[in-house]
Short mmCIF file of C-alpha atoms and ligand atoms in Angstrom, two decimals:
data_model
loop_
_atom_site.label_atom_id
_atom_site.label_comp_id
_atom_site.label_asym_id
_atom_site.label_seq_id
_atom_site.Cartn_x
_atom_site.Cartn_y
_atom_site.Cartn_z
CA UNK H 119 0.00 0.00 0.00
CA UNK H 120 2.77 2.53 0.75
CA UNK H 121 4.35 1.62 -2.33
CA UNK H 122 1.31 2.08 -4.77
CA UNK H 123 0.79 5.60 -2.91
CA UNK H 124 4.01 6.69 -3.81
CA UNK H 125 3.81 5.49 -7.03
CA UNK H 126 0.62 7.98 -7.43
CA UNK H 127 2.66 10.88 -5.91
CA UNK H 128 5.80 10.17 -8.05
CA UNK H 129 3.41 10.59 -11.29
CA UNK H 130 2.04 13.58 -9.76
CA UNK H 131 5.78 15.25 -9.10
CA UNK H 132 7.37 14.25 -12.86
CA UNK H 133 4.46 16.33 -14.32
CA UNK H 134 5.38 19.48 -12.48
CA UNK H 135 9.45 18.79 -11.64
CA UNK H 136 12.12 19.99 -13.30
CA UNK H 137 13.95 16.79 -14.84
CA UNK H 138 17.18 16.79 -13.54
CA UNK H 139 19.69 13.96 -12.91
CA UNK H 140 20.24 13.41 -9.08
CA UNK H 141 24.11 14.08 -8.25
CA UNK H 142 24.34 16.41 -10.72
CA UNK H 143 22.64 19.53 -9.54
CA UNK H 144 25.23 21.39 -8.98
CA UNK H 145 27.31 23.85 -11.12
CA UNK H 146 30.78 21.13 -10.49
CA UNK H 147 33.77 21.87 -8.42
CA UNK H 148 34.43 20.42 -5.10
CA UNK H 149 33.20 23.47 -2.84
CA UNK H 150 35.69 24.94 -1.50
CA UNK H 151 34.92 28.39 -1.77
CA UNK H 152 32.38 28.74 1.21
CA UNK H 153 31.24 32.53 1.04
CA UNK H 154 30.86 32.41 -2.70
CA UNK H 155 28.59 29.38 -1.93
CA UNK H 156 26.66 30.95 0.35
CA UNK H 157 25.36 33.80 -1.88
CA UNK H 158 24.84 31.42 -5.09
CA UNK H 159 21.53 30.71 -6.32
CA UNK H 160 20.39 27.90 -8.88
CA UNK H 161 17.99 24.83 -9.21
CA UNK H 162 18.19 22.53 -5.93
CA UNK H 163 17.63 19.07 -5.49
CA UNK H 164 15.80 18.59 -1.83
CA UNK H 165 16.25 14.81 -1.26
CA UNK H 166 13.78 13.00 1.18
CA UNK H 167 11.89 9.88 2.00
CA UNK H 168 8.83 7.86 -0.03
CA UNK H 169 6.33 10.85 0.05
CA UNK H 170 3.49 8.18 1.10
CA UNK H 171 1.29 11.17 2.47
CA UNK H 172 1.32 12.86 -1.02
CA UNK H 173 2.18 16.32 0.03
CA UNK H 174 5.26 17.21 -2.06
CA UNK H 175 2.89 18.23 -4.82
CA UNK H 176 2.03 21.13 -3.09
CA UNK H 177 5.65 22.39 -2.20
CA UNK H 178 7.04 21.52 -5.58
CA UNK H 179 4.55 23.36 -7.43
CA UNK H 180 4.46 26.37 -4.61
CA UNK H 181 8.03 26.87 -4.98
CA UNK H 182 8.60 26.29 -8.35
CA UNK H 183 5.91 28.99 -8.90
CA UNK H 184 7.67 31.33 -7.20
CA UNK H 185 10.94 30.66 -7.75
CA UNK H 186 11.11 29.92 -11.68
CA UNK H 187 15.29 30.43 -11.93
CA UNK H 188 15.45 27.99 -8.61
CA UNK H 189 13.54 25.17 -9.45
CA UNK H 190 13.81 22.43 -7.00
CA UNK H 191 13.92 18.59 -8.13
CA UNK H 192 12.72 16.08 -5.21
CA UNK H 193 14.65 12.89 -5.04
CA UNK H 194 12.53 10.47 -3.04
CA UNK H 195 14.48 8.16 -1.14
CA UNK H 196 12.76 4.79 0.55
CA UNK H 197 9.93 4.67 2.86
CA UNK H 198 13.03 2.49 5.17
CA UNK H 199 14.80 5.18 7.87
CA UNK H 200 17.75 3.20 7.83
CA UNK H 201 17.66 3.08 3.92
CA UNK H 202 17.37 6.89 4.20
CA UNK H 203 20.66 7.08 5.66
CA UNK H 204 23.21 4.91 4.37
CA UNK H 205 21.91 7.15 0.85
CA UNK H 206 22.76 10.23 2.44
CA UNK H 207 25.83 9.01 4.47
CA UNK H 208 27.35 7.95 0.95
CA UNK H 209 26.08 10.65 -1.08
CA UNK H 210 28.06 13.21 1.66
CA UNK H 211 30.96 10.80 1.70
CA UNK H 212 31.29 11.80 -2.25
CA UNK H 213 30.93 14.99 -1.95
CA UNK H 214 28.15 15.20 -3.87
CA UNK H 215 26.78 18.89 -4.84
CA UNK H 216 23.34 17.38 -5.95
CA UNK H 217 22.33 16.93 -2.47
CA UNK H 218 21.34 20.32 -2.14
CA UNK H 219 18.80 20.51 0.89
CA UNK H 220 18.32 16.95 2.70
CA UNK H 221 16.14 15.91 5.09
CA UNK H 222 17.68 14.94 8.70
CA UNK H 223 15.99 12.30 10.85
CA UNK H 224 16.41 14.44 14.38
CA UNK H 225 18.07 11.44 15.04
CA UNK H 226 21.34 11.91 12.56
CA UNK H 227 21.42 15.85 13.23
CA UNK H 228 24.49 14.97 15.38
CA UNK H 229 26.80 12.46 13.46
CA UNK H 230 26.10 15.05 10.19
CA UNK H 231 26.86 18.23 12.23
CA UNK H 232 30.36 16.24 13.43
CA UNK H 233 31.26 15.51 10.52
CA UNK H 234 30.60 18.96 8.95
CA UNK H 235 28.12 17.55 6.14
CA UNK H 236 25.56 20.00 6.83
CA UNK H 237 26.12 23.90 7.15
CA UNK H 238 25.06 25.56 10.09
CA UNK H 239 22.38 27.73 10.57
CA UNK H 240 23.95 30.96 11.77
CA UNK H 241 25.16 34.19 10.29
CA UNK H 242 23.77 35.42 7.30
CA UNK H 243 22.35 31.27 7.28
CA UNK H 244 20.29 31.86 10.46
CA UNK H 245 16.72 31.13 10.62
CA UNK H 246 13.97 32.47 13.03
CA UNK H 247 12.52 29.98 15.35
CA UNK H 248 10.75 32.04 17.28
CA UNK H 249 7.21 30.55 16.06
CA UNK H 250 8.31 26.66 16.68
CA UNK H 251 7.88 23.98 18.87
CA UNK H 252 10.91 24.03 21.04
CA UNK H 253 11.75 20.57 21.20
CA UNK H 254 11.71 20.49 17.24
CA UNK H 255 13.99 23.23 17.72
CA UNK H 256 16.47 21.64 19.87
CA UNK H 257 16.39 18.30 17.72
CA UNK H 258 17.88 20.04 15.22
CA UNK H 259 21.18 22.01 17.48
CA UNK H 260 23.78 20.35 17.97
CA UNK H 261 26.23 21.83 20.55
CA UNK H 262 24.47 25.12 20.68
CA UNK H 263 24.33 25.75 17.33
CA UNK H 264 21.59 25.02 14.54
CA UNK H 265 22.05 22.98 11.87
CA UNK H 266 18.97 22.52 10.22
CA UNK H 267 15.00 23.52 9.67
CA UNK H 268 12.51 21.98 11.81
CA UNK H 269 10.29 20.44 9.27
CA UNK H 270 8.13 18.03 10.34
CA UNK H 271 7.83 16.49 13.96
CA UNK H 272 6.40 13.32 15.52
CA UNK H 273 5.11 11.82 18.43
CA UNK H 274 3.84 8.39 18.92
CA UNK H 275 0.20 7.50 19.29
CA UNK H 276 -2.11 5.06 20.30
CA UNK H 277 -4.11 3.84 17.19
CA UNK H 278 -7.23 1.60 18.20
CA UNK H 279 -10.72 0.16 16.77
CA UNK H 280 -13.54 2.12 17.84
CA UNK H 281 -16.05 -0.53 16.10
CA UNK H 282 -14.19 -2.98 18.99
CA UNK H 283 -13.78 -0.61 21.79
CA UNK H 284 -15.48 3.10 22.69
CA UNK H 285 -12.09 4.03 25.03
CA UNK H 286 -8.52 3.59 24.60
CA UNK H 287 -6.96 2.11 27.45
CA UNK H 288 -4.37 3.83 29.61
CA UNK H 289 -2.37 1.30 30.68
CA UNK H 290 -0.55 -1.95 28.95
CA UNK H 291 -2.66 -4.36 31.30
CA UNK H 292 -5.41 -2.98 29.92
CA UNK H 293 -4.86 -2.64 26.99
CA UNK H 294 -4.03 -6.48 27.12
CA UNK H 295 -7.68 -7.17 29.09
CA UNK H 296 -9.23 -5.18 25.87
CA UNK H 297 -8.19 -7.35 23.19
CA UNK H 298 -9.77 -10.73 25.33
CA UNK H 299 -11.98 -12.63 23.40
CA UNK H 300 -11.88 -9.72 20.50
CA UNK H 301 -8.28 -10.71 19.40
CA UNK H 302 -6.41 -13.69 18.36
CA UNK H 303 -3.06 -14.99 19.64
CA UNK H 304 0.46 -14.87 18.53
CA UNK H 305 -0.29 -14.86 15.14
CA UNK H 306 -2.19 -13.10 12.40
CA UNK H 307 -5.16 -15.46 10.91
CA UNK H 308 -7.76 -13.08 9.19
CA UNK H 309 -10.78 -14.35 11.47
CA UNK H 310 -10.13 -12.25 14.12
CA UNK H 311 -7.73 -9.03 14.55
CA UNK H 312 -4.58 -9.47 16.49
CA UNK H 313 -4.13 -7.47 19.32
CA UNK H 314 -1.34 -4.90 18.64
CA UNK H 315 1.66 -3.94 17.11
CA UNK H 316 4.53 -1.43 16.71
CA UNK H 317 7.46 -1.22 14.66
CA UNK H 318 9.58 -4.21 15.75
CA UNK H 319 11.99 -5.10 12.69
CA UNK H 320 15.80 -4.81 13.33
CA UNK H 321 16.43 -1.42 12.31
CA UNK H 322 15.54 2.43 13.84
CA UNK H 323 11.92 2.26 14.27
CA UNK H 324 12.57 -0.91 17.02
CA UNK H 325 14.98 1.68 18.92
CA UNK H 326 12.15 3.87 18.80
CA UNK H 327 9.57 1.55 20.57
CA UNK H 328 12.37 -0.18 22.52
CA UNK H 329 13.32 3.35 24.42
CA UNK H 330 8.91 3.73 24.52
CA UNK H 331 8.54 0.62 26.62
CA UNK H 332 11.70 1.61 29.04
CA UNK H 333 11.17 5.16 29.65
CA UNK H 334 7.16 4.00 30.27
CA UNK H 335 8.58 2.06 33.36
CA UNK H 336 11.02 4.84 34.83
CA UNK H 337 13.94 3.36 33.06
CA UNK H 338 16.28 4.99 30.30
CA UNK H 339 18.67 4.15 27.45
CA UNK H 340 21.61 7.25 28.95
CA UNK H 341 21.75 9.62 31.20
CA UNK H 342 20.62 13.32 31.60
CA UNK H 343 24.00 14.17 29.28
CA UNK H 344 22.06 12.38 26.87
CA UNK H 345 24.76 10.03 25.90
CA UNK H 346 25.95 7.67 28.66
CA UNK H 347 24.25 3.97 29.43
CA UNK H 348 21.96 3.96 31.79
CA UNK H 349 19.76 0.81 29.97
CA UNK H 350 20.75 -2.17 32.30
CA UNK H 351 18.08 -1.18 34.89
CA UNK H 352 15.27 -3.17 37.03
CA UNK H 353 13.10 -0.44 35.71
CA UNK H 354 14.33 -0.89 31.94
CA UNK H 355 13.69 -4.52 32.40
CA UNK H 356 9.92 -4.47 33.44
CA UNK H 357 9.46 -1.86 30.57
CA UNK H 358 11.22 -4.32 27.91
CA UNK H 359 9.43 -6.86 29.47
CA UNK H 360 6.06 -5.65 27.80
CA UNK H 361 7.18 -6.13 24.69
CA UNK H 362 9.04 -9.72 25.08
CA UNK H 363 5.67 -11.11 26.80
CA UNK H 364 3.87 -9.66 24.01
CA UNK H 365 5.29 -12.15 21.90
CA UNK H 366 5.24 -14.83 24.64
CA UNK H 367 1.68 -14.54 25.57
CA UNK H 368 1.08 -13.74 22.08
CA UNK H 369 -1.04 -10.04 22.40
CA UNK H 370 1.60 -9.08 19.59
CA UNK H 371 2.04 -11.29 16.46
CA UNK H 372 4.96 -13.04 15.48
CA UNK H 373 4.25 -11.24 11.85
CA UNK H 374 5.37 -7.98 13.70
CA UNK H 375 8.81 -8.96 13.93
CA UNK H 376 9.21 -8.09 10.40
CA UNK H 377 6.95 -4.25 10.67
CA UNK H 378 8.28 -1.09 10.13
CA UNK H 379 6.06 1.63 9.56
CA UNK H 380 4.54 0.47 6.53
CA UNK H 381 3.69 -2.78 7.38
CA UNK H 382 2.05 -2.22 11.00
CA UNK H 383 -0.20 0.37 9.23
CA UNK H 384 -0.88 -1.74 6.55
CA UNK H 385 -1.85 -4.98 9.03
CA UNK H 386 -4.01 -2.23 10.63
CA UNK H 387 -5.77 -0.76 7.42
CA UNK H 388 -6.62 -4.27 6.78
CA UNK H 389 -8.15 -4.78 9.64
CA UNK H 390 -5.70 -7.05 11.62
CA UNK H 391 -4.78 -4.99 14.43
CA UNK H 392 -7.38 -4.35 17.07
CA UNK H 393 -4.33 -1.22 18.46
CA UNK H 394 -1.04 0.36 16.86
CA UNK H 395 1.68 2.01 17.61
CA UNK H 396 2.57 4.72 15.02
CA UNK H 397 3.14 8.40 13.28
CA UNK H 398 0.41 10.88 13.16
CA UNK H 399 0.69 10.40 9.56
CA UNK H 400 -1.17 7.06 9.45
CA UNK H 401 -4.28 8.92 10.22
CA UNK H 402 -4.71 10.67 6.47
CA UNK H 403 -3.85 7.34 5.25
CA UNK H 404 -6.35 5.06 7.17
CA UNK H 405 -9.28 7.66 6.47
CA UNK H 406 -8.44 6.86 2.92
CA UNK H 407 -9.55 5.01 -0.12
CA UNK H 408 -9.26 1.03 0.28
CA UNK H 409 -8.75 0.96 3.93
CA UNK H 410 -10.91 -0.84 5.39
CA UNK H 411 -10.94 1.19 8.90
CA UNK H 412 -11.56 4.23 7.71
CA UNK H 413 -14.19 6.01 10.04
CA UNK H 414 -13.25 3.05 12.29
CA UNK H 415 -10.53 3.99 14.60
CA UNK H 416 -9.33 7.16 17.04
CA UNK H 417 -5.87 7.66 17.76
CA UNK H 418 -4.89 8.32 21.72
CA UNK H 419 -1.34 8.51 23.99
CA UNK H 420 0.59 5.80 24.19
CA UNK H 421 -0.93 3.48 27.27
CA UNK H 422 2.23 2.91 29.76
CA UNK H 423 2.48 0.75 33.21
CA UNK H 424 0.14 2.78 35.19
CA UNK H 425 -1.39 5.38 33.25
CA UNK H 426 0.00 7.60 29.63
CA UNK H 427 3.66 6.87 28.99
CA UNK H 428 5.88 9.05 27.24
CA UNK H 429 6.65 8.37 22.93
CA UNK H 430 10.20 8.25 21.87
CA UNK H 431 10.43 11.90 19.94
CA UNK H 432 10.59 11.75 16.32
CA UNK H 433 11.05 13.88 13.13
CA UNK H 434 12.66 15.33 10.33
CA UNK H 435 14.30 18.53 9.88
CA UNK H 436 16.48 20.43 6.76
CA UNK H 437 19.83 20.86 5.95
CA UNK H 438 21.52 22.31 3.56
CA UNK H 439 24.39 20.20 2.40
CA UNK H 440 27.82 21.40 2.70
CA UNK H 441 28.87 20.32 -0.93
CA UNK H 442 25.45 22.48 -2.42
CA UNK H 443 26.49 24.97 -5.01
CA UNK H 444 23.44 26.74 -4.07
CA UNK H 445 23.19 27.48 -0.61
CA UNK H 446 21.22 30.77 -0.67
CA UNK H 447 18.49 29.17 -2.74
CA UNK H 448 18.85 26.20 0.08
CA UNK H 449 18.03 28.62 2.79
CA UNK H 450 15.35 30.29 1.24
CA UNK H 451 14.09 26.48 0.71
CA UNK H 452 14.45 25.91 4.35
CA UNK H 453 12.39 29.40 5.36
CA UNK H 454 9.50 28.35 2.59
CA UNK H 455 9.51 25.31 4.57
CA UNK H 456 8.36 26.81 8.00
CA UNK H 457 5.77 28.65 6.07
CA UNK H 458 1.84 28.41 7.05
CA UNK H 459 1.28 27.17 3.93
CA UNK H 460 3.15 24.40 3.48
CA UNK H 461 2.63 23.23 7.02
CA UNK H 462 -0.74 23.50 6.99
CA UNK H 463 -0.42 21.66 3.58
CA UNK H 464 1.08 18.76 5.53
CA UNK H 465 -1.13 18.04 8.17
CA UNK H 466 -4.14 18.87 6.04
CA UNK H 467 -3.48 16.29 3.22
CA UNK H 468 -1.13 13.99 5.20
CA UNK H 469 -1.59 14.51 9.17
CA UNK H 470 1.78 15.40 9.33
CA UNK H 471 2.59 16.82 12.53
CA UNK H 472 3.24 21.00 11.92
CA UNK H 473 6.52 22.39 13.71
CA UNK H 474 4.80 26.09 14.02
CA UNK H 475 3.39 26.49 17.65
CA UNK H 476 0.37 28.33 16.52
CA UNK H 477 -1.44 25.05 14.59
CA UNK H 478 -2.21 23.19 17.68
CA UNK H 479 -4.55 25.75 19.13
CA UNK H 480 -5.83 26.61 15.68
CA UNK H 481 -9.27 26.13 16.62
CA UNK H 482 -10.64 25.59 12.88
CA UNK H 483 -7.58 22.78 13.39
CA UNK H 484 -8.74 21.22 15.80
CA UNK H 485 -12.36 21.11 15.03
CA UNK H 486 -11.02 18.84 11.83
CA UNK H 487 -8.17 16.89 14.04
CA UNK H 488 -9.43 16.51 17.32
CA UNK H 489 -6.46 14.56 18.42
CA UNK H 490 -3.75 17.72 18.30
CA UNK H 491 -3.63 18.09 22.06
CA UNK H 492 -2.89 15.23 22.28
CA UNK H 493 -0.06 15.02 19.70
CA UNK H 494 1.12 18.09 21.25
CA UNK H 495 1.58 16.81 24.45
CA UNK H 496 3.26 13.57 22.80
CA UNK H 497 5.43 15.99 21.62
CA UNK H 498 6.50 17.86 24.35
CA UNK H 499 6.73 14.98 26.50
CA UNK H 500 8.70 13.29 23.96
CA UNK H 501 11.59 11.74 25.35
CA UNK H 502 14.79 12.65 22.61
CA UNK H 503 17.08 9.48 21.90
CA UNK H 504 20.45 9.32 22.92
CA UNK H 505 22.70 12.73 21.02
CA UNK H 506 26.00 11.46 19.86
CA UNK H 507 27.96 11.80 16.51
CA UNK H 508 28.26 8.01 17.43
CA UNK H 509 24.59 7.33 17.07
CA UNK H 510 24.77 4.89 14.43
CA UNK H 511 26.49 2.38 16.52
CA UNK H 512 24.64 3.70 19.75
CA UNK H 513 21.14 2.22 17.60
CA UNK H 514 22.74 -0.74 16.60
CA UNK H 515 23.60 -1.79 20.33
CA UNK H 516 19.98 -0.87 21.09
CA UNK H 517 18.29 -2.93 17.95
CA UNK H 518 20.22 -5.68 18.02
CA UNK H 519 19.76 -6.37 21.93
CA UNK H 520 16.57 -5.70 22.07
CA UNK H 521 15.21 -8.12 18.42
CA UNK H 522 17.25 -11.14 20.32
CA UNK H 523 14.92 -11.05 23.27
CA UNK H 524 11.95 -10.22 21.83
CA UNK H 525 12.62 -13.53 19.14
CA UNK H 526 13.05 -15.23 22.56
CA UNK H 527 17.03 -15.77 21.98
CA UNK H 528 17.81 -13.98 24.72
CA UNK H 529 16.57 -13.14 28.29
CA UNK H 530 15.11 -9.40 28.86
CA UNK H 531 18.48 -9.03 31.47
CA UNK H 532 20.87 -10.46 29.00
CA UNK H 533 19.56 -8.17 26.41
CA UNK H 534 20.09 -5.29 28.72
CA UNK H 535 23.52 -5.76 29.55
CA UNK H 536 24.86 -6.57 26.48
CA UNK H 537 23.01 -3.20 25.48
CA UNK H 538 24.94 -1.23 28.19
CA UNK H 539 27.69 -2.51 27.60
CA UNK H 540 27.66 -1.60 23.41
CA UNK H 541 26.56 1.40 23.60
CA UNK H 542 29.68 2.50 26.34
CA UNK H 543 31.44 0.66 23.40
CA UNK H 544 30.22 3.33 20.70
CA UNK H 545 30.01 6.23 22.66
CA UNK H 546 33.95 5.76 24.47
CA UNK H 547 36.47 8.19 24.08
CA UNK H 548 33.36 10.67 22.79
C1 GLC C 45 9.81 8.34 11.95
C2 GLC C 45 10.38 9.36 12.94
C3 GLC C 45 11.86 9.25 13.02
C4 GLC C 45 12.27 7.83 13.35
C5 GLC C 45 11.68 6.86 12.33
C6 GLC C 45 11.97 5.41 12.71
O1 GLC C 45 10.15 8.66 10.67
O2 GLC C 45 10.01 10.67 12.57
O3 GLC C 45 12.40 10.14 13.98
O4 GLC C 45 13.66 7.68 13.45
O5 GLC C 45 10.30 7.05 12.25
O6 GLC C 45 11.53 4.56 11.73
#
């Protein structure tokens, strides 16, 4: 289903893109004249992931309108965060002036910023924050400084069957007593709905629900510096622990061992899932054609052990390559960004949760999206992952730990030290 969206959008985007070839943007050269850079306009490339919400129609065609000598050309990348990376990590590794304006995970804002890949946003770069959401603010500085726009953010949410159950529940034991006699066990069969699912492949989006269940429990992947292990808790192992029995007892399917975000929203839209874990951006796409939910669900915050818990904070912000031959164009990319327009664009046509302050007490907003209270408050509660160039390998410690015990290979304490003990690994000498 994601993929024949983004099929649609990418027909939509050739009629109305300039055609240019990807890595080749630029006017040449290997940038190293910095101020000359900085002042240079031209066509842009901005390079992000699978539009499956269908809103880069709008931007395209807003900023191409308006800027007819600057012409941006969108390079989708995959729906797959960790796919998303490794094709920016290599493009930056080459230099590559193509890359104009890229789109940063709030996760990778550090590793890029260390490694001078993306150009700061100070000077005659800076940007005015003033009308954002803080915490999309400070996703996107790294050691005081700014490198990139806030562009979209994300909190987790509670996604659940209102043809199966009027409330949401609040906590996980609840949520567990809802899906009784409604759900089936451990595995998906098409009679009945199984009871939930997250994002539990090996790759980002597990870190993401991994870090959920601890925090929920009063446990944490590092420290207040944001970077030192503090995983191999009591508190980290009850939170886990919800997860691992969920594939023990069977309240999550064995199926979801292979979900990202595509594939729990798909089980969902199908009708397997009685409750999800996901994006705000699921909404636009369950209300839409062929799902077979639509008018069917309500989206709350994430249940924890006794009462809410707290989402793992997500989203995407802009930078403007280092190698770009056009960094004033970039920038003025990167302000067009923050715009009312195009983020009202975004969560009106894809539920896309807006970085500007304002939207969430829009009250025409949320007359239409009653749930933006909520998503605020997922928001600013949202608990940051660990902030370290050495993130990559920070993840990995955290994903790999955490698939072995929840494929039963390994217990919930093993998991945890071996976690602790990999991420001190990646983050020594740092
Ligand atoms: C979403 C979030 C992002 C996270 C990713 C994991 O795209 O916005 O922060 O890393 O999911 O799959």
């Amino acid at each position: 289903m994601g993929a024949r969206r983004a099929t649609a959008a990418v027909g939509l985007l050739s009629a109305t893109l300039v055609i240019a070839a990807c890595g080749d943007g630029g006017s040449g050269g290997s940038g190293n004249s910095a101020t000359q850079d900085a002042n240079a306009r031209g066509p842009i490339t901005f390079v992000t992931g699978k539009d499956n919400s269908g809103v880069l129609p709008f931007i395209a065609d807003e900023w191409n309108r308006t800027h007819p000598d600057e012409k941006v050309t969108i390079k989708q990348q995959s729906d797959q965060a960790d796919q998303q990376l490794s094709d920016l990590e290599q493009h930056f590794q080459a230099k590559d002036p193509g890359y104009d304006v890229v789109t940063v995970d709030v996760v990778w804002t550090a590793e890029f910023a260390a490694k001078g890949w993306i150009t700061p946003l100070t000077g005659q770069n800076a940007l005015d924050t003033t009308k954002l959401l803080p915490a999309t603010v400070k996703s996107a500085t790294y050691n005081g400084k700014l490198y990139a726009a806030p562009y979209g953010s994300d909190g987790g949410l509670l996604y659940y069957r209102t043809d199966l159950t009027k409330t949401a529940p609040t906590t996980w034991d609840q949520l567990i007593a809802d899906c009784k006699d409604k759900t089936t066990k451990g595995t998906i069969t098409g009679t009945k709905p199984a009871c939930y699912a997250g994002q539990f492949a090996k790759y980002e989006g597990l870190t993401v629900n991994a870090a959920e269940a601890i925090n929920a429990t009063g446990g944490s992947v590092v420290g207040p510096d944001g970077r030192s292990a503090t995983v191999d808790s009591a508190q980290s192992a009850t939170g886990l622990d919800f997860l691992v029995n969920g594939f023990k007892d069977g309240y999550i399917p064995k199926e979801a061992l292979g979900f990202q975000e595509t594939q729990s929203l798909n089980a969902f839209e199908a009708g397997q899932l009685m409750f999800m874990r996901n994006w705000p951006y699921a909404v636009a796409i369950l209300n839409g054609k062929g799902s077979k939910v639509a008018g069917k669900f309500a989206v709350a915050p994430l249940p924890g052990p006794s009462g809410h818990g707290a989402s793992t904070l997500g989203g995407h912000n802009l930078g403007i390559s280092t190698y770009s031959k056009h960094k004033a164009s970039a920038l003025d990319f990167l302000k067009f960004i923050e715009s009312d327009a195009v983020q009202r664009n975004n969560l009106t046509v894809g539920t896309l949760a807006p970085v500007l302050t304002a939207m969430y007490s829009d009250p025409a907003l949320i007359a239409k999206f009653t749930y933006l209270p909520d998503l605020l408050k997922s928001i600013q509660t949202g608990v940051p992952r660990p902030i370290t160039p050495y993130y990559p390998g920070v993840t990995e410690a955290i994903e790999t730990n955490a698939y072995a015990a929840l494929q039963g290979r390994m217990t919930t304490h093993q998991a945890l030290t071996n976690m602790q003990a990999a991420i001190k690994s990646a983050t020594a000498g740092g």
